[in-house]
């Protein structure tokens, strides 16, 4: 038998009288503690909202639930060529936007809306309908950009729920890709991305309007506002030194060069020797600024494929070993240091300066140039003679001259991202380093630095500061400011400059730069064929060259300095046959067409 | 004074004065509330009337000050009544309150609507919300019943059934008013009081579960309540409708930071924050006085509740104990729910913050409740300070 110790049913509860019944304090205490826990939780929550995450609520949530200050947009500035032609400008435009979520809420029939809009914006009804139906869950669908003036009131009159107009400035580049690396680009929200657009965004963008408010002594705004509206300030126009006709021609010639030689990249620069103004600047491959600014669906694939390196303005941002064109600066430095230009150096084709032997170029590697003076060194581009002159000059005098000429420091010509290049400390240079520096290795410059230094020699030894900005203009066309250019720097004496120009003329007469000859005009030029350094193997690539060409014309009264470079051309190999004809064409165009302002 | 002799033996003939600490706290919070009501209500008050007249920025402050005065008179009046008399009158008070609340459902000409729900009665110049009074009347009635014995099966017919019946009647009326927030508050108060009244754990669980079930049915029965719940979990997704209120409240609170933006300066109250001077008044306080001001308000409310519970402990009889405890529970629950909503810890409900929110019915009811507390205090024997 299985018995329980206690009966399973409960005893009848004891009936209490009101006097004997005393409620337990324990339960009241528990309730009090629960309330205390809830209070603590609330206090912690307040700390979270008001201290820890207040930025999130004020900067992310607040704009979505409360109105933001209304400001009038400022009229953005344009970028102009030196003759006032517009290179980049902003257009006030309307965009037709749909909110399919709201349309669904308000039960707007998609088909009817599409039909109505199609008549206004002259677009296929089925396209609009497809766009709306494909993005049913989106709140922002762009139906049409750049609405025409007469379409805007029609859309306002239609008054369809969920259809609205966005007004904004859109950047437009009337010349397409012309000078794209120089100008840079803006995106569809008018935000500057690169180039001069980005560098001068504060000048170009102006200021939106604002309302002045009265503040208390602690600086926080009081409830009352005075009604002073600070009006929007229009942006300034930027006038460049760029010559539109020359720029167009240069781009066409560089395109032809690219067609012919299929180089990895190519660039060109034309500078006015007497002022330092940059008349044309061009790099390839190019990009389409309008594609970035449009934000249109059609360009989506192109925008996705677009990479930032496409916007690199190679002329000022990239540095490279300049190669033989550097012999111009070597000759000037040597003459300035008093080395006799008639002194003869013997070139057997190679030279041992310690380490790997230095050799001359092409067939002269084996047969040598024989006895070479300074003129023939420039004209025939003899590496051995250049190495000997550099060794005679010594590291200190040579690097001091180069530094004076602007090698090793950014040009500060007004571009964003200018490279400083590389100029070694003379104390660290070995004999071989100094020898190869004679013909432009173990030194690195941008095309702009090199051209500006050579322009100094063309300008009688006085280096004019290179610059791209001609003036900053008010909206009415009056000049607001001119660039505050540094004083011209004397680099070498006028005699030295003239002598070096003669050596460069000799290169055109009987030397390596014969392709640069222009009939009836004396031309001074120098070729360059630099090897390309492979940083991974720490050697030069075999068979990859940077071909360049520097040209000064007319040689008797220099006006233009033209620099053309092509990296890794597939057909030619030397500066003379790859870049030379292009530089000559550009120079002759400049002589014929560019009218001095 | 006569009471100084034979303190413990003689039955009290002269009652004690008002409890000074509680009175000071109540006075303080009501004044705090007047400041809060003014700063939160003036953007609404200065709006021009339909006939083009400029609004009076002191409109709500003036009314609320009047209600506070009335409330203090009511409080003092009730405090002179003996708790025993209140207890005996409790069924009649509750009946009157239920009738008044039920009147809102008759559709008579004195009924006024809030967002389409019949919640108000126009009695002469006053617009009253009878559910506020019914809430207090229910607490007093339940307290009177609980005083008779513990809530167990033996007392079921005598106590439990009656408590259940009146609760269900009131909740039904309120559900017909579509005032789910008030129903949840009343269920919470009744549950807590039943717990104090020794309801066994399993029955407590049954009651709590059925209350939650009722809440779930109530929520699912109305589309806007479902949306409110959805918006509670993802306010950003529903920011154009129900989530908007939550986000605005949090933005206002966040703006306060540590020290607040200064009284009068919360920008959200200008037509962004719905019900800025009633349900969402805590947001305005937290925004303008910052974390420090908000915590000060929490401490003030906490001190009031604690002091009321101490008075409950001093009560000589069960009826006083349950009445005073019930009022403490009411104030605490209502404050916690209101602030919980404001800080996005609970879904949006339309409950006022006791003593602070604008509203005559709410303020007078709270002060009448304090009157009951004072009555219990004044008629309980003095305790010796240790």
PDB file of C-alpha atoms in Angstrom, chain B residues 97-295:
ATOM      1  CA  UNK B  97     -17.845  57.908 -12.064  1.00  0.00           C
ATOM      2  CA  UNK B  98     -18.979  54.941 -14.172  1.00  0.00           C
ATOM      3  CA  UNK B  99     -22.194  56.725 -15.083  1.00  0.00           C
ATOM      4  CA  UNK B 100     -20.274  59.842 -16.076  1.00  0.00           C
ATOM      5  CA  UNK B 101     -17.850  57.767 -18.151  1.00  0.00           C
ATOM      6  CA  UNK B 102     -20.711  55.857 -19.691  1.00  0.00           C
ATOM      7  CA  UNK B 103     -22.344  59.140 -20.660  1.00  0.00           C
ATOM      8  CA  UNK B 104     -19.598  59.666 -23.231  1.00  0.00           C
ATOM      9  CA  UNK B 105     -20.921  56.675 -25.147  1.00  0.00           C
ATOM     10  CA  UNK B 106     -24.486  57.976 -25.374  1.00  0.00           C
ATOM     11  CA  UNK B 107     -23.662  60.431 -28.106  1.00  0.00           C
ATOM     12  CA  UNK B 108     -25.496  63.195 -26.288  1.00  0.00           C
ATOM     13  CA  UNK B 109     -24.878  66.833 -27.033  1.00  0.00           C
ATOM     14  CA  UNK B 110     -22.418  67.302 -24.191  1.00  0.00           C
ATOM     15  CA  UNK B 111     -20.017  64.657 -25.539  1.00  0.00           C
ATOM     16  CA  UNK B 112     -16.808  66.023 -27.060  1.00  0.00           C
ATOM     17  CA  UNK B 113     -14.479  64.042 -29.296  1.00  0.00           C
ATOM     18  CA  UNK B 114     -10.710  63.748 -29.379  1.00  0.00           C
ATOM     19  CA  UNK B 115      -9.295  62.357 -32.640  1.00  0.00           C
ATOM     20  CA  UNK B 116     -12.684  60.814 -33.305  1.00  0.00           C
ATOM     21  CA  UNK B 117     -13.003  59.108 -29.916  1.00  0.00           C
ATOM     22  CA  UNK B 118     -15.688  60.200 -27.431  1.00  0.00           C
ATOM     23  CA  UNK B 119     -13.654  60.973 -24.327  1.00  0.00           C
ATOM     24  CA  UNK B 120     -14.862  64.304 -23.030  1.00  0.00           C
ATOM     25  CA  UNK B 121     -17.960  65.794 -21.442  1.00  0.00           C
ATOM     26  CA  UNK B 122     -18.780  69.474 -21.633  1.00  0.00           C
ATOM     27  CA  UNK B 123     -20.134  70.339 -18.180  1.00  0.00           C
ATOM     28  CA  UNK B 124     -20.913  74.044 -18.215  1.00  0.00           C
ATOM     29  CA  UNK B 125     -17.663  75.886 -18.826  1.00  0.00           C
ATOM     30  CA  UNK B 126     -15.566  72.798 -18.024  1.00  0.00           C
ATOM     31  CA  UNK B 127     -14.560  70.058 -20.354  1.00  0.00           C
ATOM     32  CA  UNK B 128     -13.843  66.980 -18.271  1.00  0.00           C
ATOM     33  CA  UNK B 129     -12.401  63.587 -19.027  1.00  0.00           C
ATOM     34  CA  UNK B 130     -14.497  61.306 -16.764  1.00  0.00           C
ATOM     35  CA  UNK B 131     -12.173  58.330 -17.274  1.00  0.00           C
ATOM     36  CA  UNK B 132      -9.549  60.104 -15.130  1.00  0.00           C
ATOM     37  CA  UNK B 133     -11.999  60.356 -12.216  1.00  0.00           C
ATOM     38  CA  UNK B 134     -13.210  56.801 -12.811  1.00  0.00           C
ATOM     39  CA  UNK B 135      -9.625  55.596 -12.507  1.00  0.00           C
ATOM     40  CA  UNK B 136      -9.312  57.136  -9.019  1.00  0.00           C
ATOM     41  CA  UNK B 137     -12.784  55.976  -8.007  1.00  0.00           C
ATOM     42  CA  UNK B 138     -11.930  52.421  -9.076  1.00  0.00           C
ATOM     43  CA  UNK B 139      -8.728  52.477  -7.002  1.00  0.00           C
ATOM     44  CA  UNK B 140     -10.628  53.605  -3.910  1.00  0.00           C
ATOM     45  CA  UNK B 141     -13.331  51.024  -4.433  1.00  0.00           C
ATOM     46  CA  UNK B 142     -10.854  48.188  -4.926  1.00  0.00           C
ATOM     47  CA  UNK B 143      -8.884  49.370  -1.883  1.00  0.00           C
ATOM     48  CA  UNK B 144     -12.062  49.270   0.202  1.00  0.00           C
ATOM     49  CA  UNK B 145     -12.746  45.713  -0.969  1.00  0.00           C
ATOM     50  CA  UNK B 146      -9.163  44.512  -0.461  1.00  0.00           C
ATOM     51  CA  UNK B 147      -9.242  45.844   3.070  1.00  0.00           C
ATOM     52  CA  UNK B 148     -11.870  43.256   3.938  1.00  0.00           C
ATOM     53  CA  UNK B 149      -9.559  40.292   3.497  1.00  0.00           C
ATOM     54  CA  UNK B 150      -7.014  38.595   1.305  1.00  0.00           C
ATOM     55  CA  UNK B 151      -7.825  37.775  -2.291  1.00  0.00           C
ATOM     56  CA  UNK B 152      -8.199  34.025  -2.110  1.00  0.00           C
ATOM     57  CA  UNK B 153     -10.815  31.514  -3.107  1.00  0.00           C
ATOM     58  CA  UNK B 154     -12.635  31.752   0.223  1.00  0.00           C
ATOM     59  CA  UNK B 155     -13.156  35.452  -0.279  1.00  0.00           C
ATOM     60  CA  UNK B 156     -13.794  35.133  -4.002  1.00  0.00           C
ATOM     61  CA  UNK B 157     -17.487  35.925  -3.959  1.00  0.00           C
ATOM     62  CA  UNK B 158     -17.151  38.636  -1.343  1.00  0.00           C
ATOM     63  CA  UNK B 159     -14.091  40.466  -2.777  1.00  0.00           C
ATOM     64  CA  UNK B 160     -12.540  38.978  -5.924  1.00  0.00           C
ATOM     65  CA  UNK B 161     -15.722  38.834  -7.987  1.00  0.00           C
ATOM     66  CA  UNK B 162     -16.667  42.415  -7.200  1.00  0.00           C
ATOM     67  CA  UNK B 163     -13.187  43.690  -8.033  1.00  0.00           C
ATOM     68  CA  UNK B 164     -13.259  41.789 -11.289  1.00  0.00           C
ATOM     69  CA  UNK B 165     -16.743  42.946 -12.168  1.00  0.00           C
ATOM     70  CA  UNK B 166     -16.121  46.672 -11.721  1.00  0.00           C
ATOM     71  CA  UNK B 167     -12.785  46.448 -13.521  1.00  0.00           C
ATOM     72  CA  UNK B 168     -14.383  44.715 -16.475  1.00  0.00           C
ATOM     73  CA  UNK B 169     -17.248  47.227 -16.595  1.00  0.00           C
ATOM     74  CA  UNK B 170     -14.891  50.211 -16.597  1.00  0.00           C
ATOM     75  CA  UNK B 171     -12.517  48.624 -19.095  1.00  0.00           C
ATOM     76  CA  UNK B 172     -15.397  47.830 -21.435  1.00  0.00           C
ATOM     77  CA  UNK B 173     -16.538  51.443 -21.380  1.00  0.00           C
ATOM     78  CA  UNK B 174     -12.988  52.617 -22.018  1.00  0.00           C
ATOM     79  CA  UNK B 175     -12.529  50.152 -24.860  1.00  0.00           C
ATOM     80  CA  UNK B 176     -15.685  51.533 -26.420  1.00  0.00           C
ATOM     81  CA  UNK B 177     -14.063  54.952 -26.056  1.00  0.00           C
ATOM     82  CA  UNK B 178     -11.118  53.438 -27.948  1.00  0.00           C
ATOM     83  CA  UNK B 179      -8.812  54.439 -25.105  1.00  0.00           C
ATOM     84  CA  UNK B 180      -6.579  51.361 -25.006  1.00  0.00           C
ATOM     85  CA  UNK B 181      -3.813  53.200 -23.160  1.00  0.00           C
ATOM     86  CA  UNK B 182      -6.074  53.955 -20.224  1.00  0.00           C
ATOM     87  CA  UNK B 183      -7.319  50.342 -20.193  1.00  0.00           C
ATOM     88  CA  UNK B 184      -3.764  49.058 -19.989  1.00  0.00           C
ATOM     89  CA  UNK B 185      -2.964  51.514 -17.201  1.00  0.00           C
ATOM     90  CA  UNK B 186      -6.021  50.457 -15.200  1.00  0.00           C
ATOM     91  CA  UNK B 187      -5.271  46.764 -15.689  1.00  0.00           C
ATOM     92  CA  UNK B 188      -1.715  47.377 -14.511  1.00  0.00           C
ATOM     93  CA  UNK B 189      -2.917  49.234 -11.423  1.00  0.00           C
ATOM     94  CA  UNK B 190      -5.504  46.560 -10.594  1.00  0.00           C
ATOM     95  CA  UNK B 191      -2.909  43.841 -11.074  1.00  0.00           C
ATOM     96  CA  UNK B 192      -0.436  45.565  -8.758  1.00  0.00           C
ATOM     97  CA  UNK B 193      -3.135  46.164  -6.151  1.00  0.00           C
ATOM     98  CA  UNK B 194      -4.252  42.553  -6.377  1.00  0.00           C
ATOM     99  CA  UNK B 195      -0.653  41.556  -5.791  1.00  0.00           C
ATOM    100  CA  UNK B 196      -0.603  43.691  -2.668  1.00  0.00           C
ATOM    101  CA  UNK B 197      -3.910  42.091  -1.718  1.00  0.00           C
ATOM    102  CA  UNK B 198      -2.254  38.647  -1.573  1.00  0.00           C
ATOM    103  CA  UNK B 199      -3.519  37.257  -4.843  1.00  0.00           C
ATOM    104  CA  UNK B 200      -1.737  33.908  -5.296  1.00  0.00           C
ATOM    105  CA  UNK B 201       0.993  33.734  -7.914  1.00  0.00           C
ATOM    106  CA  UNK B 202      -0.836  31.395 -10.285  1.00  0.00           C
ATOM    107  CA  UNK B 203      -3.917  33.584 -10.303  1.00  0.00           C
ATOM    108  CA  UNK B 204      -1.718  36.602 -10.800  1.00  0.00           C
ATOM    109  CA  UNK B 205      -0.254  34.894 -13.863  1.00  0.00           C
ATOM    110  CA  UNK B 206      -3.742  34.082 -15.156  1.00  0.00           C
ATOM    111  CA  UNK B 207      -4.880  37.672 -14.730  1.00  0.00           C
ATOM    112  CA  UNK B 208      -1.707  39.084 -16.268  1.00  0.00           C
ATOM    113  CA  UNK B 209      -1.946  36.706 -19.243  1.00  0.00           C
ATOM    114  CA  UNK B 210      -5.555  37.546 -19.868  1.00  0.00           C
ATOM    115  CA  UNK B 211      -4.732  41.269 -19.637  1.00  0.00           C
ATOM    116  CA  UNK B 212      -1.984  40.795 -22.220  1.00  0.00           C
ATOM    117  CA  UNK B 213      -4.371  38.799 -24.378  1.00  0.00           C
ATOM    118  CA  UNK B 214      -6.896  41.590 -24.147  1.00  0.00           C
ATOM    119  CA  UNK B 215      -4.202  44.039 -25.139  1.00  0.00           C
ATOM    120  CA  UNK B 216      -3.244  41.891 -28.126  1.00  0.00           C
ATOM    121  CA  UNK B 217      -6.867  41.653 -29.259  1.00  0.00           C
ATOM    122  CA  UNK B 218      -7.283  45.383 -28.729  1.00  0.00           C
ATOM    123  CA  UNK B 219      -4.200  46.116 -30.837  1.00  0.00           C
ATOM    124  CA  UNK B 220      -5.084  43.732 -33.637  1.00  0.00           C
ATOM    125  CA  UNK B 221      -8.664  45.003 -33.819  1.00  0.00           C
ATOM    126  CA  UNK B 222      -7.616  48.471 -35.012  1.00  0.00           C
ATOM    127  CA  UNK B 223      -5.342  49.080 -37.971  1.00  0.00           C
ATOM    128  CA  UNK B 224      -3.811  52.238 -36.505  1.00  0.00           C
ATOM    129  CA  UNK B 225      -2.754  50.370 -33.372  1.00  0.00           C
ATOM    130  CA  UNK B 226      -0.984  47.717 -35.450  1.00  0.00           C
ATOM    131  CA  UNK B 227       0.804  50.479 -37.316  1.00  0.00           C
ATOM    132  CA  UNK B 228       1.813  52.093 -34.049  1.00  0.00           C
ATOM    133  CA  UNK B 229       3.348  48.838 -32.898  1.00  0.00           C
ATOM    134  CA  UNK B 230       5.148  48.368 -36.213  1.00  0.00           C
ATOM    135  CA  UNK B 231       6.397  51.948 -36.016  1.00  0.00           C
ATOM    136  CA  UNK B 232       7.620  51.279 -32.491  1.00  0.00           C
ATOM    137  CA  UNK B 233       9.973  48.602 -33.773  1.00  0.00           C
ATOM    138  CA  UNK B 234      11.142  50.471 -36.884  1.00  0.00           C
ATOM    139  CA  UNK B 235      10.317  54.177 -36.635  1.00  0.00           C
ATOM    140  CA  UNK B 236      12.607  55.112 -39.522  1.00  0.00           C
ATOM    141  CA  UNK B 237      10.747  52.893 -41.931  1.00  0.00           C
ATOM    142  CA  UNK B 238       7.417  54.500 -41.015  1.00  0.00           C
ATOM    143  CA  UNK B 239       8.862  57.974 -40.526  1.00  0.00           C
ATOM    144  CA  UNK B 240       6.251  59.634 -42.690  1.00  0.00           C
ATOM    145  CA  UNK B 241       3.376  58.547 -40.447  1.00  0.00           C
ATOM    146  CA  UNK B 242       3.479  56.765 -37.081  1.00  0.00           C
ATOM    147  CA  UNK B 243       7.218  56.641 -36.669  1.00  0.00           C
ATOM    148  CA  UNK B 244       7.403  60.379 -37.100  1.00  0.00           C
ATOM    149  CA  UNK B 245       6.095  61.093 -33.606  1.00  0.00           C
ATOM    150  CA  UNK B 246       8.648  58.737 -32.047  1.00  0.00           C
ATOM    151  CA  UNK B 247      11.530  60.239 -34.003  1.00  0.00           C
ATOM    152  CA  UNK B 248      10.482  63.794 -33.192  1.00  0.00           C
ATOM    153  CA  UNK B 249      10.242  62.970 -29.499  1.00  0.00           C
ATOM    154  CA  UNK B 250      13.692  61.402 -29.491  1.00  0.00           C
ATOM    155  CA  UNK B 251      15.172  64.252 -31.499  1.00  0.00           C
ATOM    156  CA  UNK B 252      13.761  66.748 -29.013  1.00  0.00           C
ATOM    157  CA  UNK B 253      15.199  64.782 -26.093  1.00  0.00           C
ATOM    158  CA  UNK B 254      18.561  64.341 -27.802  1.00  0.00           C
ATOM    159  CA  UNK B 255      18.757  68.076 -28.461  1.00  0.00           C
ATOM    160  CA  UNK B 256      18.739  68.680 -24.703  1.00  0.00           C
ATOM    161  CA  UNK B 257      22.105  67.102 -24.067  1.00  0.00           C
ATOM    162  CA  UNK B 258      23.357  67.482 -20.529  1.00  0.00           C
ATOM    163  CA  UNK B 259      22.181  70.973 -19.626  1.00  0.00           C
ATOM    164  CA  UNK B 260      19.349  71.549 -22.071  1.00  0.00           C
ATOM    165  CA  UNK B 261      18.826  74.148 -24.770  1.00  0.00           C
ATOM    166  CA  UNK B 262      17.220  76.564 -22.315  1.00  0.00           C
ATOM    167  CA  UNK B 263      13.627  77.086 -21.279  1.00  0.00           C
ATOM    168  CA  UNK B 264      11.459  78.176 -24.190  1.00  0.00           C
ATOM    169  CA  UNK B 265      13.935  77.118 -26.847  1.00  0.00           C
ATOM    170  CA  UNK B 266      13.074  73.573 -27.856  1.00  0.00           C
ATOM    171  CA  UNK B 267      12.511  73.907 -31.608  1.00  0.00           C
ATOM    172  CA  UNK B 268      10.528  70.671 -31.947  1.00  0.00           C
ATOM    173  CA  UNK B 269       7.569  71.998 -29.992  1.00  0.00           C
ATOM    174  CA  UNK B 270       6.816  74.470 -32.771  1.00  0.00           C
ATOM    175  CA  UNK B 271       4.337  72.361 -34.645  1.00  0.00           C
ATOM    176  CA  UNK B 272       6.565  69.309 -34.971  1.00  0.00           C
ATOM    177  CA  UNK B 273       6.003  67.461 -31.700  1.00  0.00           C
ATOM    178  CA  UNK B 274       2.385  66.251 -31.493  1.00  0.00           C
ATOM    179  CA  UNK B 275       0.694  66.891 -28.109  1.00  0.00           C
ATOM    180  CA  UNK B 276       3.722  68.849 -26.887  1.00  0.00           C
ATOM    181  CA  UNK B 277       1.964  70.233 -23.817  1.00  0.00           C
ATOM    182  CA  UNK B 278       0.051  67.097 -22.865  1.00  0.00           C
ATOM    183  CA  UNK B 279       1.345  63.607 -23.658  1.00  0.00           C
ATOM    184  CA  UNK B 280       4.790  64.621 -24.899  1.00  0.00           C
ATOM    185  CA  UNK B 281       5.541  67.262 -22.291  1.00  0.00           C
ATOM    186  CA  UNK B 282       8.400  65.203 -20.885  1.00  0.00           C
ATOM    187  CA  UNK B 283      10.236  65.594 -24.207  1.00  0.00           C
ATOM    188  CA  UNK B 284       9.980  69.363 -23.962  1.00  0.00           C
ATOM    189  CA  UNK B 285      11.269  69.259 -20.369  1.00  0.00           C
ATOM    190  CA  UNK B 286      14.168  66.974 -21.322  1.00  0.00           C
ATOM    191  CA  UNK B 287      14.942  69.140 -24.327  1.00  0.00           C
ATOM    192  CA  UNK B 288      14.906  72.466 -22.547  1.00  0.00           C
ATOM    193  CA  UNK B 289      16.365  71.427 -19.191  1.00  0.00           C
ATOM    194  CA  UNK B 290      18.560  68.626 -20.477  1.00  0.00           C
ATOM    195  CA  UNK B 291      19.484  65.391 -18.792  1.00  0.00           C
ATOM    196  CA  UNK B 292      19.897  67.164 -15.454  1.00  0.00           C
ATOM    197  CA  UNK B 293      16.393  68.642 -15.568  1.00  0.00           C
ATOM    198  CA  UNK B 294      14.859  65.345 -16.687  1.00  0.00           C
ATOM    199  CA  UNK B 295      16.620  63.430 -13.918  1.00  0.00           C
TER     200      UNK B 295
END
